[in-house]
XYZ file of C-alpha atoms in Angstrom:
723
model
C -7.614 25.428 -11.067
C -5.238 26.193 -13.213
C -5.491 24.289 -17.904
C -3.327 22.390 -18.471
C -0.779 23.787 -21.364
C 2.760 23.275 -23.280
C 3.778 27.293 -24.426
C 7.100 27.373 -27.043
C 9.234 30.731 -26.144
C 12.420 30.779 -28.667
C 15.260 33.075 -28.030
C 18.273 34.970 -29.555
C 20.254 31.927 -30.544
C 17.183 29.771 -32.545
C 17.272 27.277 -29.518
C 13.352 27.248 -28.445
C 12.241 26.145 -25.311
C 9.216 23.792 -24.666
C 7.791 23.891 -20.964
C 4.815 21.667 -20.149
C 2.441 23.326 -17.512
C 0.278 21.175 -15.545
C 0.031 22.109 -11.631
C 1.385 19.955 -9.316
C 4.348 16.549 -11.011
C 3.060 18.298 -14.632
C 0.919 15.158 -15.607
C 1.090 13.889 -18.823
C -2.772 15.032 -19.292
C -4.382 13.918 -23.404
C -4.063 17.839 -23.419
C -0.149 18.029 -22.625
C 0.246 15.130 -24.956
C -1.387 16.662 -28.208
C 0.352 20.135 -27.067
C 3.322 18.704 -26.671
C 2.894 17.414 -30.107
C 1.824 20.672 -32.041
C 4.807 22.450 -30.353
C 7.283 20.314 -31.708
C 5.952 20.082 -35.179
C 5.781 24.044 -35.083
C 9.780 23.739 -33.660
C 10.716 21.606 -36.695
C 9.033 23.895 -39.375
C 10.587 26.710 -37.866
C 13.530 28.441 -39.308
C 14.080 30.517 -36.864
C 14.220 27.114 -34.692
C 18.047 24.890 -34.761
C 17.381 23.443 -31.678
C 14.987 22.577 -28.599
C 15.119 22.320 -24.643
C 12.367 20.407 -23.236
C 11.684 20.914 -19.556
C 8.165 21.281 -17.283
C 7.435 24.142 -15.029
C 7.223 24.950 -10.952
C 10.413 22.614 -10.620
C 9.426 19.828 -11.757
C 10.396 18.233 -15.507
C 7.026 15.698 -14.941
C 5.656 13.407 -13.226
C 4.630 11.087 -15.919
C 1.281 9.975 -17.955
C -2.304 11.005 -16.118
C -3.253 7.828 -14.704
C -7.055 8.922 -14.501
C -7.382 8.190 -18.303
C -6.047 4.212 -16.656
C -9.168 4.992 -14.660
C -11.355 5.620 -17.869
C -10.483 2.762 -19.594
C -11.019 0.290 -16.940
C -14.233 1.894 -16.728
C -15.229 1.669 -20.514
C -12.651 -1.169 -21.045
C -12.114 0.579 -24.148
C -8.832 0.819 -24.438
C -8.614 3.241 -27.246
C -8.505 6.189 -24.715
C -4.584 5.823 -24.582
C -2.907 8.091 -26.492
C 0.144 7.047 -29.291
C 3.069 8.416 -27.704
C 5.586 5.960 -27.904
C 5.673 5.995 -30.885
C 4.008 8.986 -32.281
C 5.768 11.644 -30.007
C 8.373 9.862 -28.191
C 10.727 8.309 -31.694
C 8.806 10.097 -34.496
C 8.340 13.889 -33.113
C 11.563 13.817 -30.397
C 13.526 11.114 -31.061
C 14.095 11.374 -34.849
C 13.423 14.859 -34.985
C 15.921 16.803 -37.619
C 16.905 19.667 -34.751
C 18.455 18.568 -30.889
C 16.456 18.035 -28.390
C 17.751 18.733 -24.774
C 15.532 17.783 -21.422
C 16.492 19.693 -19.172
C 15.093 18.159 -15.804
C 14.867 19.024 -12.228
C 12.349 17.640 -9.298
C 10.834 14.961 -10.642
C 11.094 12.956 -13.990
C 8.910 9.575 -13.069
C 7.005 7.745 -15.286
C 6.096 8.317 -18.881
C 8.072 11.169 -17.734
C 11.270 9.640 -16.993
C 10.393 8.713 -20.366
C 9.917 11.672 -22.772
C 13.547 12.673 -21.205
C 15.049 9.423 -22.538
C 14.010 10.287 -25.459
C 15.826 13.339 -26.155
C 19.216 13.518 -26.942
C 20.669 14.691 -24.243
C 19.676 15.448 -20.350
C 20.881 18.222 -17.924
C 19.759 17.953 -14.288
C 19.444 19.984 -11.120
C 20.692 18.098 -7.849
C 18.733 15.422 -6.157
C 16.228 15.637 -9.711
C 14.219 12.267 -8.917
C 14.627 9.548 -12.196
C 12.421 6.490 -12.223
C 9.783 4.316 -14.126
C 7.512 3.191 -11.298
C 4.974 2.269 -13.735
C 5.152 -1.752 -12.687
C 3.388 -0.931 -9.689
C -0.424 0.263 -11.300
C -0.382 -3.342 -12.688
C 1.388 -2.292 -16.540
C 4.929 -1.418 -17.732
C 6.156 1.296 -19.259
C 4.305 1.885 -22.014
C 6.563 5.577 -23.494
C 9.602 3.446 -24.873
C 11.259 3.132 -21.931
C 11.773 -0.325 -21.124
C 14.488 -0.339 -24.326
C 16.150 3.284 -23.365
C 16.691 2.695 -20.071
C 19.079 -0.438 -20.445
C 20.449 0.986 -23.552
C 21.712 4.250 -20.704
C 22.284 2.795 -17.618
C 23.296 -1.212 -18.759
C 20.203 -4.603 -18.496
C 21.233 -5.026 -14.231
C 20.270 -1.877 -13.461
C 17.885 -0.878 -15.950
C 15.989 -4.296 -15.062
C 15.493 -3.596 -10.935
C 14.641 -0.036 -11.450
C 11.662 -0.871 -12.907
C 11.024 -4.327 -11.501
C 11.001 -2.823 -8.440
C 10.169 -0.162 -9.552
C 13.725 1.685 -7.761
C 14.221 4.845 -8.353
C 17.208 7.446 -7.934
C 18.653 11.041 -8.159
C 20.041 12.157 -10.461
C 24.115 11.738 -8.741
C 23.835 8.524 -9.798
C 22.119 9.026 -12.850
C 24.985 10.983 -13.917
C 27.667 8.398 -12.694
C 25.158 5.555 -14.926
C 25.378 7.494 -17.919
C 21.498 8.955 -17.640
C 22.124 12.033 -17.080
C 24.769 14.528 -19.084
C 25.103 16.841 -16.195
C 24.611 18.231 -13.586
C 24.020 21.507 -12.824
C 22.635 23.528 -10.196
C 18.118 25.266 -11.023
C 19.627 28.212 -11.714
C 21.477 28.221 -14.660
C 19.958 24.940 -15.716
C 18.067 26.859 -18.989
C 20.751 28.015 -20.200
C 23.588 25.166 -19.861
C 20.645 23.382 -22.105
C 20.080 25.357 -24.626
C 24.437 25.791 -24.886
C 24.202 21.979 -25.228
C 21.117 21.991 -27.797
C 23.202 24.532 -29.991
C 26.472 22.342 -29.741
C 24.755 19.559 -31.055
C 22.805 21.771 -33.722
C 26.333 22.967 -34.413
C 28.125 19.278 -34.284
C 30.634 20.806 -31.437
C 28.177 17.441 -29.416
C 27.082 14.091 -30.419
C 23.912 13.664 -31.241
C 22.898 10.390 -29.789
C 19.508 8.578 -30.209
C 19.040 6.345 -26.912
C 17.439 3.489 -28.923
C 20.194 2.983 -31.648
C 22.821 2.807 -28.572
C 24.030 -1.286 -27.535
C 27.533 -0.605 -26.345
C 25.815 -0.974 -22.758
C 23.818 -4.479 -23.210
C 26.389 -6.187 -23.756
C 26.768 -9.645 -25.666
C 23.282 -11.672 -26.405
C 24.778 -14.714 -24.588
C 25.301 -12.277 -20.867
C 21.356 -10.266 -21.358
C 19.985 -13.500 -21.521
C 21.718 -14.292 -18.198
C 20.544 -11.608 -16.950
C 16.958 -11.669 -18.060
C 16.483 -15.586 -16.984
C 18.101 -14.894 -13.102
C 15.605 -11.799 -13.019
C 12.391 -14.221 -14.061
C 13.565 -16.159 -11.427
C 13.392 -14.048 -9.163
C 10.237 -12.768 -10.555
C 9.226 -15.955 -10.176
C 9.202 -16.348 -6.034
C 8.639 -12.263 -5.329
C 5.300 -11.513 -8.066
C 4.235 -14.884 -9.000
C 0.921 -13.861 -9.294
C 1.643 -10.536 -11.049
C 1.630 -10.987 -15.288
C 3.403 -7.174 -16.031
C 6.709 -8.663 -14.719
C 7.516 -11.133 -16.819
C 5.955 -8.851 -19.403
C 8.602 -6.199 -18.858
C 11.027 -8.852 -19.108
C 9.390 -10.020 -22.106
C 9.801 -6.813 -23.792
C 12.805 -6.039 -22.819
C 14.303 -9.304 -23.945
C 12.729 -8.996 -27.617
C 14.543 -5.344 -27.851
C 17.565 -7.309 -27.229
C 17.163 -9.442 -30.004
C 15.672 -7.848 -33.107
C 16.663 -4.109 -32.111
C 15.164 -1.058 -29.911
C 12.137 -0.108 -32.423
C 11.307 -3.651 -32.357
C 11.004 -3.480 -28.630
C 9.201 -0.273 -28.566
C 6.528 -1.853 -30.592
C 6.290 -5.095 -28.505
C 6.285 -2.937 -25.496
C 3.415 -0.242 -27.151
C 1.357 -3.697 -27.501
C 1.843 -5.323 -24.309
C 1.160 -2.028 -22.318
C -1.940 -2.014 -24.224
C -2.967 -5.357 -23.416
C -1.556 -4.753 -19.111
C -4.018 -2.173 -18.680
C -6.763 -4.417 -19.008
C -5.652 -7.184 -17.121
C -6.949 -7.072 -13.057
C -3.852 -6.557 -11.958
C -4.056 -2.868 -12.816
C -7.944 -2.651 -12.289
C -6.426 -3.491 -9.032
C -3.860 -1.384 -8.487
C -5.315 1.351 -9.226
C -8.151 1.435 -7.620
C -6.508 0.703 -4.809
C -3.028 4.028 -6.028
C -7.496 6.600 -5.675
C -8.839 4.977 -2.905
C -5.946 5.908 -0.617
C -6.086 9.212 -2.116
C -9.797 9.023 -1.663
C -9.516 8.327 2.339
C -7.997 11.628 2.876
C -11.947 13.449 2.289
C -14.657 12.698 5.352
C -17.897 14.741 4.872
C -17.877 16.485 8.199
C -14.785 16.249 9.021
C -12.668 17.830 6.519
C -14.953 19.991 4.778
C -16.981 21.593 6.529
C -14.076 24.865 7.473
C -11.965 23.296 10.726
C -7.640 23.629 10.144
C -5.879 20.876 12.497
C -4.490 21.940 14.728
C -0.844 21.044 16.155
C -0.071 17.797 18.641
C 4.066 18.268 19.297
C 4.147 16.629 22.494
C 2.696 12.986 22.552
C 1.919 10.533 26.126
C 2.519 6.918 24.755
C 1.271 4.159 27.582
C 2.144 1.030 27.593
C 5.557 0.389 26.501
C 4.871 -3.590 25.271
C 5.475 -4.039 21.154
C 2.315 -2.203 20.275
C 3.108 1.179 22.464
C 7.441 1.052 22.010
C 6.176 1.157 17.949
C 4.038 3.888 18.625
C 6.581 5.929 19.909
C 8.810 4.909 16.998
C 6.722 6.803 14.818
C 6.551 9.556 16.322
C 9.438 10.461 17.574
C 10.826 9.451 13.695
C 8.597 12.497 13.008
C 9.967 14.686 15.204
C 7.490 15.002 18.308
C 8.589 14.402 21.220
C 7.445 11.248 23.201
C 7.028 10.492 27.701
C 5.941 6.889 27.217
C 4.581 5.995 30.512
C 4.642 2.589 32.261
C 3.852 1.245 35.768
C 7.645 0.578 37.013
C 11.319 1.110 35.504
C 11.751 -2.831 34.322
C 8.916 -2.650 32.483
C 10.060 1.365 31.211
C 13.580 0.603 29.645
C 11.852 -2.759 28.601
C 9.791 -0.588 26.701
C 12.397 2.018 26.142
C 15.332 -0.348 24.760
C 12.595 -1.323 22.576
C 12.620 1.685 20.579
C 16.184 1.919 20.703
C 16.333 -1.681 18.689
C 13.057 -0.232 16.891
C 15.525 2.890 15.320
C 18.388 0.766 14.932
C 17.061 -1.616 12.660
C 16.565 1.615 10.666
C 19.679 2.606 10.106
C 20.760 -0.872 9.566
C 18.674 -0.857 6.717
C 19.345 1.556 5.639
C 16.041 3.325 5.553
C 17.586 6.241 8.772
C 20.626 7.976 8.428
C 22.633 7.512 11.879
C 22.451 11.578 12.621
C 18.734 11.590 12.537
C 18.455 8.095 13.933
C 19.797 10.172 17.415
C 17.818 13.153 17.605
C 14.320 11.236 16.511
C 15.893 9.183 20.425
C 16.661 12.536 21.789
C 12.736 13.767 22.022
C 11.842 10.434 23.962
C 11.631 10.772 27.546
C 10.942 7.664 29.490
C 8.274 7.974 33.390
C 6.185 6.520 35.867
C 4.469 8.096 37.304
C 0.954 11.383 35.631
C 3.876 14.775 36.236
C 4.729 14.910 33.103
C 1.015 15.518 31.463
C 0.269 18.648 32.181
C 0.836 20.152 28.720
C 0.659 16.944 25.841
C -1.943 17.485 23.356
C -2.440 13.935 23.089
C -1.991 10.753 24.283
C -2.414 6.992 22.935
C -3.562 4.337 25.166
C -1.411 1.307 23.707
C -2.317 -1.285 27.541
C -3.512 -5.287 27.178
C -7.058 -4.940 25.954
C -8.725 -5.187 29.638
C -11.884 -3.648 30.084
C -11.415 -2.336 34.099
C -7.493 -0.741 33.132
C -8.667 1.109 29.903
C -11.383 2.716 31.935
C -8.659 3.521 35.103
C -6.309 5.061 32.551
C -9.249 6.828 30.493
C -10.732 8.312 34.211
C -7.017 8.660 35.546
C -5.938 10.800 31.711
C -8.674 13.353 31.732
C -7.319 14.559 34.982
C -3.737 15.083 34.830
C -4.090 16.048 31.026
C -5.036 19.678 29.811
C -8.222 19.726 28.409
C -7.358 20.529 24.529
C -5.507 16.886 25.028
C -6.959 13.817 22.409
C -7.901 10.804 24.778
C -6.603 8.315 21.834
C -6.632 4.573 23.019
C -5.058 2.410 20.717
C -7.991 -0.944 21.418
C -7.697 -3.693 17.913
C -11.202 -4.652 19.792
C -13.153 -3.265 22.293
C -15.766 -1.079 21.875
C -14.151 2.661 22.221
C -18.043 4.036 24.906
C -16.952 1.100 27.079
C -13.680 2.446 27.169
C -14.612 5.923 27.555
C -17.611 5.266 30.070
C -15.904 6.686 33.363
C -14.686 9.669 31.676
C -16.908 13.040 31.169
C -14.752 14.813 28.131
C -16.835 12.464 25.565
C -15.887 14.426 22.992
C -12.430 14.248 22.919
C -12.386 10.038 23.182
C -11.032 8.781 19.550
C -8.690 5.113 18.978
C -5.678 6.134 16.912
C -6.182 1.537 16.769
C -1.987 1.165 14.692
C -1.653 -2.029 13.498
C 1.383 -3.757 13.956
C 4.647 -3.895 14.195
C 2.914 -0.302 14.970
C 6.608 1.696 13.593
C 6.330 -0.014 9.629
C 2.739 -1.102 9.567
C 1.073 2.572 7.442
C -2.203 2.091 8.417
C -3.973 3.740 11.314
C -7.706 3.103 11.185
C -9.375 6.380 13.422
C -11.941 4.859 15.727
C -15.269 7.862 15.654
C -17.262 7.493 18.814
C -21.401 9.083 17.995
C -19.300 12.007 20.776
C -16.137 11.951 19.068
C -15.948 16.220 17.631
C -14.556 16.904 14.405
C -11.630 18.582 15.479
C -10.489 15.498 17.634
C -10.748 13.324 14.197
C -8.600 15.518 11.901
C -5.688 16.543 14.240
C -5.305 12.413 14.538
C -6.052 12.317 10.263
C -2.956 14.630 10.520
C -0.733 13.839 12.796
C -1.249 9.814 10.942
C -0.426 11.920 8.115
C 2.180 13.435 9.614
C 4.513 10.126 10.567
C 3.752 8.188 6.869
C 0.404 6.422 7.467
C -2.536 6.612 5.997
C -5.341 7.139 8.066
C -8.866 5.469 7.166
C -11.751 6.930 9.676
C -14.464 4.692 11.264
C -17.209 3.482 13.645
C -17.496 2.193 16.482
C -18.432 -1.274 16.870
C -16.413 -4.049 17.885
C -13.301 -4.858 16.233
C -14.312 -1.806 14.713
C -13.558 -2.040 10.864
C -10.519 -3.854 9.402
C -10.647 -6.929 12.410
C -14.423 -7.331 12.125
C -14.572 -7.483 8.848
C -11.466 -10.328 9.540
C -12.801 -11.979 12.304
C -13.994 -15.211 10.063
C -11.202 -15.741 8.054
C -9.554 -17.026 10.482
C -12.864 -18.796 11.639
C -13.312 -20.004 8.718
C -9.646 -22.258 8.852
C -10.726 -23.737 11.681
C -14.014 -24.308 10.202
C -12.462 -26.458 7.195
C -8.811 -27.748 9.732
C -12.363 -29.338 11.965
C -13.712 -30.518 8.984
C -11.010 -32.112 7.815
C -8.852 -30.303 5.666
C -4.563 -30.412 6.313
C -4.039 -27.212 8.578
C -0.667 -25.997 6.022
C -2.689 -27.158 2.624
C -4.266 -24.081 3.847
C -1.798 -21.798 4.850
C 0.566 -23.251 1.774
C -3.197 -21.785 -0.785
C -3.936 -18.707 1.053
C -0.206 -18.071 1.071
C -0.418 -18.732 -3.025
C -3.455 -16.429 -3.275
C -1.278 -14.189 -2.128
C -1.894 -13.388 1.875
C 1.951 -13.119 3.478
C 0.980 -15.963 5.727
C -1.441 -18.218 6.714
C -4.509 -17.996 9.296
C -2.498 -19.994 11.475
C 0.791 -18.181 10.802
C -0.379 -15.458 11.624
C -1.605 -16.998 14.720
C 0.958 -18.520 15.964
C 3.104 -14.555 15.366
C -0.058 -12.601 17.325
C 0.017 -14.858 20.378
C -1.961 -17.831 21.334
C -3.926 -14.982 24.730
C -4.528 -12.645 21.244
C -6.557 -15.285 20.001
C -8.063 -16.180 22.484
C -8.947 -12.540 24.188
C -10.403 -11.508 20.401
C -11.917 -15.421 19.882
C -14.666 -13.999 23.347
C -15.238 -10.544 22.058
C -16.929 -11.464 18.687
C -18.486 -14.176 20.622
C -20.381 -11.326 22.349
C -20.308 -9.392 19.522
C -21.532 -11.569 17.012
C -22.925 -15.431 19.237
C -24.508 -15.999 15.769
C -21.710 -16.554 13.299
C -19.188 -17.459 15.492
C -17.411 -20.738 15.520
C -16.159 -21.945 18.528
C -13.042 -24.351 18.411
C -11.360 -25.622 20.942
C -7.715 -25.918 19.148
C -6.396 -23.442 20.672
C -6.873 -23.607 23.824
C -5.627 -27.619 23.390
C -2.162 -25.937 21.747
C -1.775 -23.859 25.227
C -2.482 -26.739 27.076
C 0.538 -28.918 25.636
C 3.055 -25.709 25.931
C 2.447 -23.981 23.034
C 2.253 -19.673 22.213
C 3.227 -19.740 18.849
C 6.351 -16.890 17.623
C 6.164 -16.225 21.776
C 7.906 -19.528 22.649
C 8.854 -21.138 19.442
C 6.628 -23.968 19.309
C 3.511 -23.546 17.530
C 1.999 -24.317 14.579
C 5.042 -23.682 13.206
C 8.318 -24.304 15.247
C 10.480 -21.089 15.663
C 14.139 -20.998 15.752
C 16.302 -17.360 15.280
C 18.082 -17.026 11.909
C 16.125 -19.322 9.989
C 12.336 -20.581 9.467
C 9.129 -21.681 10.243
C 9.398 -24.784 10.034
C 5.697 -26.491 10.019
C 5.769 -28.929 13.457
C 3.703 -32.468 12.163
C 3.624 -33.019 16.238
C 0.381 -30.597 16.604
C -1.127 -33.147 13.388
C -2.527 -35.288 16.764
C -3.809 -32.015 18.910
C -5.812 -31.119 15.530
C -6.825 -34.843 15.254
C -8.119 -34.307 19.388
C -9.417 -30.744 18.344
C -11.638 -32.701 15.363
C -12.938 -35.405 18.377
C -14.407 -32.648 20.863
C -15.937 -30.743 17.756
C -16.841 -33.994 15.561
C -18.978 -31.988 12.507
C -17.077 -34.304 9.819
C -20.396 -35.860 7.847
C -19.454 -39.099 9.205
C -17.411 -39.010 10.583
C -14.345 -38.390 7.352
C -12.651 -35.490 6.387
C -14.469 -33.504 3.984
C -13.637 -33.087 -0.282
C -12.245 -30.301 -0.815
C -10.813 -28.480 -4.530
C -7.684 -25.658 -3.397
C -10.211 -23.739 -5.080
C -13.232 -24.114 -2.536
C -10.451 -23.888 -0.152
C -10.189 -20.768 -0.435
C -12.851 -18.940 -1.303
C -14.901 -20.858 1.987
C -12.049 -18.774 3.916
C -11.830 -16.007 2.502
C -16.867 -15.515 1.020
C -17.673 -15.236 5.327
C -14.294 -12.497 5.137
C -16.398 -10.606 2.114
C -20.341 -11.435 3.524
C -18.885 -9.297 7.029
C -17.340 -6.859 4.708
C -21.268 -6.229 3.752
C -22.124 -6.324 7.300
C -19.832 -3.241 8.054
C -21.054 -1.560 5.110
C -24.788 -1.968 5.121
C -24.158 -1.048 8.864
C -22.331 2.392 7.953
C -18.796 2.450 9.629
C -17.172 3.178 7.321
C -17.505 6.081 4.664
C -17.141 4.455 1.444
C -16.367 0.850 0.163
C -12.774 1.508 -0.977
C -11.895 2.233 2.048
C -11.987 -1.236 3.623
C -10.668 -1.716 0.434
C -7.056 0.305 1.583
C -7.508 -0.703 4.776
C -7.411 -4.716 4.719
C -4.633 -3.952 1.773
C -2.801 -1.862 4.318
C -3.634 -3.275 7.831
C -4.249 -7.200 6.724
C -1.982 -7.471 4.087
C -4.705 -8.483 1.568
C -3.137 -8.684 -2.048
C -2.806 -4.869 -3.230
C -3.236 -6.963 -6.803
C -6.629 -7.401 -5.894
C -7.217 -4.413 -5.057
C -8.767 -5.002 -1.627
C -11.556 -7.076 -0.041
C -14.878 -5.338 -1.898
C -12.901 -4.935 -4.596
C -11.868 -8.440 -5.242
C -15.319 -9.762 -4.640
C -17.106 -8.135 -7.138
C -14.634 -9.278 -9.730
C -15.589 -12.558 -8.608
C -19.271 -11.940 -8.904
C -21.365 -10.958 -5.844
C -23.805 -13.419 -7.623
C -21.192 -16.105 -6.845
C -20.158 -15.094 -3.841
C -23.587 -15.599 -2.487
C -24.702 -19.039 -3.735
C -21.022 -21.039 -1.800
C -22.444 -18.829 1.167
C -26.395 -19.862 0.130
C -24.551 -23.774 -0.160
C -22.653 -24.370 2.672
C -25.278 -22.600 5.459
C -26.846 -25.569 4.393
C -24.442 -28.283 4.907
C -22.155 -26.267 7.046
C -24.713 -24.693 9.482
C -25.442 -20.556 10.258
C -21.706 -19.094 10.132
C -21.605 -19.338 6.990
C -25.448 -17.298 6.794
C -25.551 -14.853 3.668
C -25.780 -11.268 5.093
C -28.848 -9.146 3.875
C -26.654 -6.727 2.088
C -25.094 -9.667 0.364
C -28.845 -11.200 -0.426
C -29.886 -8.175 -2.034
C -27.019 -6.403 -4.154
C -25.844 -9.761 -5.960
C -30.124 -10.705 -5.838
C -30.529 -6.970 -8.251
C -26.879 -7.141 -9.868
C -25.443 -3.816 -7.769
C -21.856 -4.269 -7.381
C -20.967 -4.401 -3.376
C -18.866 -1.462 -3.860
C -21.264 0.462 -5.470
C -22.086 3.480 -2.944
C -24.845 2.745 0.688
C -27.966 5.288 0.870
C -29.677 3.534 3.381
C -30.135 6.516 6.937
C -27.774 3.828 9.205
C -24.883 3.949 7.017
C -25.428 8.133 6.603
C -25.608 8.572 9.943
C -22.288 7.055 11.538
C -20.219 8.927 9.938
């Protein structure tokens, strides 16, 4: 590992070039910040230096502050580890220096990296350099003066958009906005920057301190209105996150009281935000996502992934077409197989619609879309399977059908071909029962819509080879998914952990709690929709099939609600036919359907679990806890039985697969924040009143009793052996 360092070279032109060296992205680690202070102080003192250029080595300016420091602050609760960069370095040492400073930007200048550049007196950039302030994605705000200088350079509306939505721009747009002074080729970057710095020193170019500028802020009334509109927008889009309103507060302070007052407030607010649960959660997910790429006995035994150039997808329905879309968009040739030409043309049409949708939303150029579609071929038999590297089966959840397909593809495919199933719940040992090549069988569980959702759950049986797992991980990364490797059981890690989610909601409804109250509270907690709208979206056929699988696998903790059967009997099938708990009409938002209330009443009469026949009295907090604590309880069983490598993998999977709010850190992290003891005592109390569905797991009981976090490593032999 290269040691982080800052170097300085002084040329015959009397310009000092200060360079950050900390590959791969020149993160502003504490030694780098100290080195910058030292080199700037030296350059300022030296008589043979009249101007300074700041740049980064290896073709990148800087990717921003080293967030490992945040992790250390979160562990210790001590914000004094955060250096005073904003005032001490950016204002006093760079911006107020007696010699001009020019930033030579190439590759990227993000977060603290861009903030250093903003403190310089001019910015020269190479083409297509990425510029942005993404700090809000980590629960904080820009902390090195960015909230003050960016609005003064690009105007309030654009600066607010870039910060609140963590939107980066390219240097070309930066030049138009006034953020970048000139764009030159990478070969000319240092030469032009040196000359520019020299020209400022010789008064041939203006010496501009961006913190003093006010010309782009507009009048006070205009600024107030822009900030007010942004506040309203944030209330809708990020109601549970403090950093967005805090960012606007700090921007407002600078507009009203001046840039330096804004810098002081920004620095204080930054340190407060670092210690919030939101920042802890988001930073945890950031590091947890990176940890998923380390799988014991797979990524650490010297294997290299084999190239996967051609993939066959069996089934062109919603999942199969989504998987095929993801593959062709990443330049992988796809053979799509269906059982008849009608189904095949529908599958191909769905893929075309998926790709066209990305073009419409400007996520994909027309040229790339056309090229992607040339990589797709539809077939009705196995003749094209003779040279495929992987097959992904994506048919309905039918055990006999999947078994038949697996025995057929084993014969039709070459011996190196990976045999993958997109099943969401069925044990892979059952699917591959009639297949000889057990070491090639693996689960490739995508989440719907497969070309959009970022998680790929890779399910490893006890016989799946390490090479197959590694190859599928490489495919996952190639198609821009986050692969999480899990063990093989009913529901695997994600669906198994979350199967109590809908069940708890059904218990509450049968206990007399209003279905739409549950929906509102779960949405307020931060999930994109409640359990009943989710059931509408998946379709009731899926709900019936999945609940049967879980009832067979876990009969001791399954609640058999008659509600879905009654909804089907009433001619409802959720979004599929426009009628479920909500009414679905094209072009409008789903509307709660009050005509389901008599059906719910019928279900309540059938289950007859309301104490004394009357609805229970329950607080909003208890509703959320009664739905999510059983999920935590099942997560504890998944951890205890060793179906994930580490607890943080379950956090990543819950955020990316089930849309659990990232700012809460994932299901296990959130449980540790709430406190295992509170979860355990609540479940124990509900078990006594409402039955064994809520019974705390042995793992939860042990951890709660001993005061050990749920996320602490599991050391039992069972856990170690599965993965």
